[in-house]
Tab-separated table of C-alpha atoms in Angstrom:
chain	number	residue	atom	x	y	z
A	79	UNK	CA	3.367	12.489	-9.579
A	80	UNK	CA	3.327	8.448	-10.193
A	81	UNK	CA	1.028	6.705	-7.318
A	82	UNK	CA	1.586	3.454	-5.695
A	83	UNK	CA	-0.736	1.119	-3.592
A	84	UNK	CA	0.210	-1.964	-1.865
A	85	UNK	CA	-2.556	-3.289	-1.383
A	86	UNK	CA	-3.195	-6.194	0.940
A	87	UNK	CA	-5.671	-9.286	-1.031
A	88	UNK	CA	-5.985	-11.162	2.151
A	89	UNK	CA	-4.390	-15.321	2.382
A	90	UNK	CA	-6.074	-16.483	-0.410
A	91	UNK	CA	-9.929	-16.363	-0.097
A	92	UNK	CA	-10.963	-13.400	-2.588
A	93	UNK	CA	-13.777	-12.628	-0.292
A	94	UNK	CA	-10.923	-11.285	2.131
A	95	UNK	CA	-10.171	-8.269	0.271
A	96	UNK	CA	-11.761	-5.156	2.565
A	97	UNK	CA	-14.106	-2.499	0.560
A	98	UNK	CA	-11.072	0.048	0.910
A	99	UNK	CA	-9.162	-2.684	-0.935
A	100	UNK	CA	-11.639	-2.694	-3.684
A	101	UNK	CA	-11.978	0.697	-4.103
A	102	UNK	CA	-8.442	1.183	-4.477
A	103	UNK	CA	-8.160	-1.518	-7.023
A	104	UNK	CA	-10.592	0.799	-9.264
A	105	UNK	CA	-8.257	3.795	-8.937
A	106	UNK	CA	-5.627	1.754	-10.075
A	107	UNK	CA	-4.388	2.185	-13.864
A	108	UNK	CA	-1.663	-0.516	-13.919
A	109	UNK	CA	-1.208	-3.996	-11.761
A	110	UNK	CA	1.950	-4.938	-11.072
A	111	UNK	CA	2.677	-8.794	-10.604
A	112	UNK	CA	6.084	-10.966	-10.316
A	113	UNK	CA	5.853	-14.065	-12.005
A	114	UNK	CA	7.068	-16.952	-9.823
A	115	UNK	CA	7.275	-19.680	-12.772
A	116	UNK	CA	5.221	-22.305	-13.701
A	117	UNK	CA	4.707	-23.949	-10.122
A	118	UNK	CA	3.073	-20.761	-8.709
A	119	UNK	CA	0.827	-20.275	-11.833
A	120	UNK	CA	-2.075	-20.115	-8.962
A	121	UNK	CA	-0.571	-17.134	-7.314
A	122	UNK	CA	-0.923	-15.050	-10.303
A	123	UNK	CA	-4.258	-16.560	-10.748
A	124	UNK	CA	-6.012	-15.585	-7.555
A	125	UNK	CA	-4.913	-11.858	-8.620
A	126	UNK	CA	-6.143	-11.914	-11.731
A	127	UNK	CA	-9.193	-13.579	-10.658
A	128	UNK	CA	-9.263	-10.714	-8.071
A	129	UNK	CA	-9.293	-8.458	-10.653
A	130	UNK	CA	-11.887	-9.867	-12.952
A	131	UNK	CA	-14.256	-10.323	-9.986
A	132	UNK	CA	-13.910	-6.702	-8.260
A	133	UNK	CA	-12.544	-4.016	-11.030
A	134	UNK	CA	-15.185	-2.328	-12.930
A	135	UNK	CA	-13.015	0.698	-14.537
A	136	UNK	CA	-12.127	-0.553	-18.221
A	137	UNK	CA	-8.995	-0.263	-19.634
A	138	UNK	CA	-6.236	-1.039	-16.823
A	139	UNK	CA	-3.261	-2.769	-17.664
A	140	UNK	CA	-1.253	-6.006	-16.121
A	141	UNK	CA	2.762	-5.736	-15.830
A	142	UNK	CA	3.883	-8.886	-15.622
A	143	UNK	CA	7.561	-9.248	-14.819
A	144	UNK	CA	10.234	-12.454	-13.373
A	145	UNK	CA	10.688	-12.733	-9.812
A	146	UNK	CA	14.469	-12.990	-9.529
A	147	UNK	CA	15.957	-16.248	-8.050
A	148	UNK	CA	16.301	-16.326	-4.501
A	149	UNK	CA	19.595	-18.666	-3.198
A	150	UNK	CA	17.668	-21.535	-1.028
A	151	UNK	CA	20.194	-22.876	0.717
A	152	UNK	CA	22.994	-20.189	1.219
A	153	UNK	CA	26.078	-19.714	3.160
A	154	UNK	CA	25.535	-16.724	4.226
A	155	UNK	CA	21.269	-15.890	4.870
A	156	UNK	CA	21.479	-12.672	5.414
A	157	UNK	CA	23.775	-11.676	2.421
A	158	UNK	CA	21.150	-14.023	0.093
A	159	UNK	CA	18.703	-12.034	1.272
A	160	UNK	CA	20.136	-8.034	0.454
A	161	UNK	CA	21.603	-9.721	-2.831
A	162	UNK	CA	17.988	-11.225	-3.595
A	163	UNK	CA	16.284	-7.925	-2.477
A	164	UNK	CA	18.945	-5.562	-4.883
A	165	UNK	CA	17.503	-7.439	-7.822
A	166	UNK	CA	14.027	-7.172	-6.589
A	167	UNK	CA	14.289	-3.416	-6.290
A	168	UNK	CA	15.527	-3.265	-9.761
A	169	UNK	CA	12.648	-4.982	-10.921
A	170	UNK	CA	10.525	-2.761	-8.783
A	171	UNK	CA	12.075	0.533	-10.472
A	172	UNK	CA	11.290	-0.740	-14.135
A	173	UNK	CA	8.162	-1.530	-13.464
A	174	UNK	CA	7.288	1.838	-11.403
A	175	UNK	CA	9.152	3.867	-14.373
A	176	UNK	CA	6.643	2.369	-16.398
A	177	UNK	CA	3.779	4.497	-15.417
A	178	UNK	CA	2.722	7.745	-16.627
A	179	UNK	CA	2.757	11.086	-15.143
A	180	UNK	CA	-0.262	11.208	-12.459
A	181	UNK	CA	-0.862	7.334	-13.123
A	182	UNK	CA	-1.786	5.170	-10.356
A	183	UNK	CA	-0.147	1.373	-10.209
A	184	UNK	CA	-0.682	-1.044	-7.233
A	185	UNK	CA	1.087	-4.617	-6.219
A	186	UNK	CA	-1.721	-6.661	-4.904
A	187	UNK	CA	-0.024	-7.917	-1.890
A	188	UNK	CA	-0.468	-11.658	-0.262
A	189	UNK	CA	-2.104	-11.347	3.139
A	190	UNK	CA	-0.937	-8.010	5.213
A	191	UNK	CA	1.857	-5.928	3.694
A	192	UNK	CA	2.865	-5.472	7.015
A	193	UNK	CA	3.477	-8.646	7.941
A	194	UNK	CA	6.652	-10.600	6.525
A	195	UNK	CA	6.335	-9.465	2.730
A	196	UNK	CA	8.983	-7.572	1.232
A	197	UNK	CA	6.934	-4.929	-0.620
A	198	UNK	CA	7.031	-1.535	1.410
A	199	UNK	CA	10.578	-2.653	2.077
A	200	UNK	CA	11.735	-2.735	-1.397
A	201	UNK	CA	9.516	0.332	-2.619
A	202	UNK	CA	11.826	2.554	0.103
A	203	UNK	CA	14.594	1.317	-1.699
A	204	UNK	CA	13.500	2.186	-5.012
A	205	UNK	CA	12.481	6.064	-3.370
A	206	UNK	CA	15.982	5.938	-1.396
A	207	UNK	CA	17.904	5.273	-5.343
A	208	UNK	CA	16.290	8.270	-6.297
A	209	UNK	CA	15.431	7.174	-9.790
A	210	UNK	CA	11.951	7.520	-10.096
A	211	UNK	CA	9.456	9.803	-8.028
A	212	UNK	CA	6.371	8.548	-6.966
A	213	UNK	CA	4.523	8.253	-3.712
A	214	UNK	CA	2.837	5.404	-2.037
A	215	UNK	CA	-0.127	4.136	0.417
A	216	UNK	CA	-0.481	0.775	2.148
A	217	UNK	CA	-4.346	-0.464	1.952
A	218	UNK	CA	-3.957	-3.270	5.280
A	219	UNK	CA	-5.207	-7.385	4.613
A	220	UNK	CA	-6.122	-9.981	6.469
A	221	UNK	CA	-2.828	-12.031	7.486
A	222	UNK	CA	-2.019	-15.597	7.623
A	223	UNK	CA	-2.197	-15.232	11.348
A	224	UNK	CA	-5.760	-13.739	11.187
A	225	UNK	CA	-7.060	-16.515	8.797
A	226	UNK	CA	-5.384	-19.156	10.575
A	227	UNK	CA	-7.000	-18.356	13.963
A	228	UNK	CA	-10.291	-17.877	12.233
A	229	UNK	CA	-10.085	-21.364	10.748
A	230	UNK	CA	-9.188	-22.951	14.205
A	231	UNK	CA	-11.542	-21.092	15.732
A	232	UNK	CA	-9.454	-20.342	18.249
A	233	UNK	CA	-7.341	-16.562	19.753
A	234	UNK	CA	-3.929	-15.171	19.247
A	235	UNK	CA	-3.129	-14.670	22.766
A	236	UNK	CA	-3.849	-15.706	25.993
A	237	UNK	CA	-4.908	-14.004	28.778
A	238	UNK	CA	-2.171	-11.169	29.796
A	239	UNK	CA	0.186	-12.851	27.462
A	240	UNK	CA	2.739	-11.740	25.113
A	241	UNK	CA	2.662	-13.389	21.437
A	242	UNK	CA	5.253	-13.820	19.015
A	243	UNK	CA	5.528	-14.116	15.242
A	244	UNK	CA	8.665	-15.423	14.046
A	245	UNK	CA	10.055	-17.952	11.265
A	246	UNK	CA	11.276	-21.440	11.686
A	247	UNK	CA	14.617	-19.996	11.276
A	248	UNK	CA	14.647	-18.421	14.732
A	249	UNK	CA	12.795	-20.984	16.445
A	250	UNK	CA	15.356	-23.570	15.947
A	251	UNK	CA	17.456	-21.469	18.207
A	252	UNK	CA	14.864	-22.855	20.976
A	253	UNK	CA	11.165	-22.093	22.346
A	254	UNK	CA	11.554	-17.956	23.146
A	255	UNK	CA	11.793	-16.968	26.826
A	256	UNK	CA	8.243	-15.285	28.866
A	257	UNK	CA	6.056	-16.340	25.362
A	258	UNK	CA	3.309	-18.474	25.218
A	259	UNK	CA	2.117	-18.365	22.040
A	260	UNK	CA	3.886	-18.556	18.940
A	261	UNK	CA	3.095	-18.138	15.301
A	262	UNK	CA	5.670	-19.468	12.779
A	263	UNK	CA	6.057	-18.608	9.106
A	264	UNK	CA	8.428	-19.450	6.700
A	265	UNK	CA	9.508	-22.660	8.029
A	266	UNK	CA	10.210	-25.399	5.401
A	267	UNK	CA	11.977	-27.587	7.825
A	268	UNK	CA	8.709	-28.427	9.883
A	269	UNK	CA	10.752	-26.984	13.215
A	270	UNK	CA	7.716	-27.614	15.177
A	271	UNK	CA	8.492	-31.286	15.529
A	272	UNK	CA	12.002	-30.212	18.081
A	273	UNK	CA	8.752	-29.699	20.920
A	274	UNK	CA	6.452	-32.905	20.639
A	275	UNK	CA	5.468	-34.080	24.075
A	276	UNK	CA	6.716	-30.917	25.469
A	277	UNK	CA	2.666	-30.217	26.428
A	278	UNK	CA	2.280	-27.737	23.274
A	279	UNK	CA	-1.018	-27.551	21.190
A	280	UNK	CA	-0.230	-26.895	17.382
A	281	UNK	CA	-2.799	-25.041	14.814
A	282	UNK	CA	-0.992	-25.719	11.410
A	283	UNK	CA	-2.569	-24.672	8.310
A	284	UNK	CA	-1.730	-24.584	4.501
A	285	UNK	CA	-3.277	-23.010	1.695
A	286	UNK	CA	-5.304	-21.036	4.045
A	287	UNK	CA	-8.302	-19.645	2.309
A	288	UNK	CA	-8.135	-21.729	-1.161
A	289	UNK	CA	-9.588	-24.790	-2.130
A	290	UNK	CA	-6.587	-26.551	-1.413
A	291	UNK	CA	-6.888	-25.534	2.517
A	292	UNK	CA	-5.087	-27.831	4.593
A	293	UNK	CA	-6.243	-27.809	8.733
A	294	UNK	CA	-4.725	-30.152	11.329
A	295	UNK	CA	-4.365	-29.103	15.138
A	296	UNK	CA	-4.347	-30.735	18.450
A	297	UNK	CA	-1.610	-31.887	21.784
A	298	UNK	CA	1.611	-31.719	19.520
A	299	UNK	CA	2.448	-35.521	20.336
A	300	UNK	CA	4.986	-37.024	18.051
A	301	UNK	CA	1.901	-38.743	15.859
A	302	UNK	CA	0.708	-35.126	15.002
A	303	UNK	CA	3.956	-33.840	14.266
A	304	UNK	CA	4.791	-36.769	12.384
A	305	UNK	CA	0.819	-36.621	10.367
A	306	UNK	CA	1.383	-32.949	9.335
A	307	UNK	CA	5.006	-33.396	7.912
A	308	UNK	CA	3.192	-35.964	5.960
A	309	UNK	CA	0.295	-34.235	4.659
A	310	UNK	CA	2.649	-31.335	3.690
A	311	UNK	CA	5.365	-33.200	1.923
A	312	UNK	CA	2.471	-34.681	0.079
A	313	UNK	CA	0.468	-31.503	-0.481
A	314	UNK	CA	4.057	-29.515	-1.788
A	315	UNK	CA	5.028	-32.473	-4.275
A	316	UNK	CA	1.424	-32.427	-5.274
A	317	UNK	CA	1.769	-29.080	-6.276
A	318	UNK	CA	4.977	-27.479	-6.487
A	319	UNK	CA	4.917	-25.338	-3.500
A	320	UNK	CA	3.730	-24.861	-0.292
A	321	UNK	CA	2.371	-22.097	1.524
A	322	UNK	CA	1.791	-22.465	5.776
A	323	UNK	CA	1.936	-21.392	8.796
A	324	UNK	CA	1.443	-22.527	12.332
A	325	UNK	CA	0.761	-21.294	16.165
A	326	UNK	CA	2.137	-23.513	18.863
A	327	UNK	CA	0.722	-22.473	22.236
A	328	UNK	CA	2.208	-23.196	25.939
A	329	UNK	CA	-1.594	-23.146	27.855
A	330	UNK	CA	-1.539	-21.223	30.937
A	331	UNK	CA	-5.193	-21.382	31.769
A	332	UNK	CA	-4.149	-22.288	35.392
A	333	UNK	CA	-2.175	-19.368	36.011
A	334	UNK	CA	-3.428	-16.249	37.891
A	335	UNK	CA	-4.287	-13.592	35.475
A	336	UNK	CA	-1.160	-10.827	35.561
C-alpha cells in the first residue's frame, strides 16, 4: 500500500519543523512539490533547503510538477475555486500514481495543514476518485497565526474570548458579531484599512519566519493602515508575491472576566 504524509514545515523559518516532522521526512522515499513559476522560486527553495538540511536517508527522489492556474479575479469565487481544485486533484493523482508499491511520498506543507491549505482536502478527493490506493497521515506545523503572535510577542485571545480566523474576503462583509480578536489571511485587498480609528490594534506580518520578515503593529489609525499598504505594495513588487497575515484585536481589558 502507497503512503502519504502531509507534513507541516512551519511559516518559513526551517528551524520550525517539529522532530516528528523530521523523522517523517526520513521515511519518506519521494517529495512531492508544485511549482508556482518563476516568482515563487523561494517557495520551492525553503523545501529543498529543508531537505538538504534535515534528510539523512540517501537516495529519495523530488517530483516536481505545475501548479495549475488559479482565476484571480472571477465571477463566480466559489466555482474558481472547485474548477481550480479539479485540476489540482489531477495533479495530485499523477503524482501519487507515481510511487511504488509500499513507497512512502510526502507534500511538505506551508505552515499547518490544517489551517487554510488545500492539501488533505484535495488528497480525499483523489481517495474519493478511486484511482489510486494509498493511505495518509498529517504530521501538524506551526501556523502563520502561531508565528505571527510569537513575533509580536503578544496572545491569540483574550481573556474568556472567542477568536476568529477568517480571510479578507469575509471580513469585508463587516467586523464579525461577539469576536474580539481576529486573524485574517488571504487578503490582497488590505481590508483592514475599512476599521482605522475604530479603536483596533493591528499585528500585520509578511514573510513571517524568512529573511524577508516584514513586522508592523500598533492603534490601527489611518497612518498605520496607510504605512503597511505601503510597505507591502513595495515588498510584493519587490518580489513577485506576497505572503501575510494579520490579527486585529477589539481590547476588552476593562471588561469583567465572563
Amino acid at each position: 500500500m502507497r503512503k502519504i504524509s502531509a507534513i507541516g514545515i512551519g511559516a518559513g523559518d526551517p528551524d520550525h519543523l517539529t522532530v516528528q516532522a523530521v523523522r517523517r521526512l526520513n521515511e519518506t522515499d519521494v517529495f512531492f512539490v508544485l511549482d508556482k513559476g518563476s516568482e515563487k522560486q523561494d517557495l520551492v527553495g525553503l523545501r529543498q533547503e529543508i531537505l538538504d538540511r534535515f534528510v539523512e536517508r540517501p537516495g529519495y527522489r523530488v517530483v516536481r510538477a505545475p501548479d495549475p492556474e488559479r482565476d484571480r479575479t472571477p465571477d463566480d469565487y466559489r466555482q474558481a475555486v472547485a474548477d481550480w481544485h479539479r485540476l489540482r486533484t489531477d495533479v495530485y493523482e499523477t503524482m501519487i500514481a507515481s510511487l511504488g508499491s509500499g513507497e512512502r511520498g510526502a507534500f511538505l506543507v506551508w505552515g499547518d495543514p490544517a489551517l487554510y491549505d488545500s492539501t488533505l482536502t484535495l488528497l480525499d478527493a483523489v481517495l474519493a476518485r478511486g484511482n489510486v490506493e494509498f493511505e495518509y497521515d498529517v504530521i501538524p506545523g506551526v501556523s502563520s497565526v502561531a508565528a505571527l503572535t510569537s513575533r509580536h510577542r503578544t496572545t491569540m485571545n483574550q481573556i474568556g474570548r472567542p477568536v476568529l480566523v477568517t480571510t479578507g474576503r469575509r471580513l469585508q462583509a463587516g467586523w464579525p458579531a461577539d469576536v474580539d480578536d481576529v486573524f485574517v489571511m488571504l487578503d490582497a485587498g488590505c481590508t483592514f484599512s475599512r476599521f482605522v480609528d475604530t479603536g483596533l490594534e493591528i499585528y500585520w506580518g509578511a514573510y513571517l519566519g524568512t529573511p524577508d520578515e516584514l513586522l508592523l503593529s500598533g492603534q490601527l489609525s489611518a497612518d498605520l493602515a496607510a504605512r503597511i499598504e505601503s510597505v507591502r505594495a513595495e515588498a510584493r513588487s519587490r518580489k513577485g508575491w506576497i505572503m501575510d497575515i494579520y490579527h486585529l484585536r477589539r481590547p476588552v481589558s476593562s471588561r469583567p472576566t465572563p
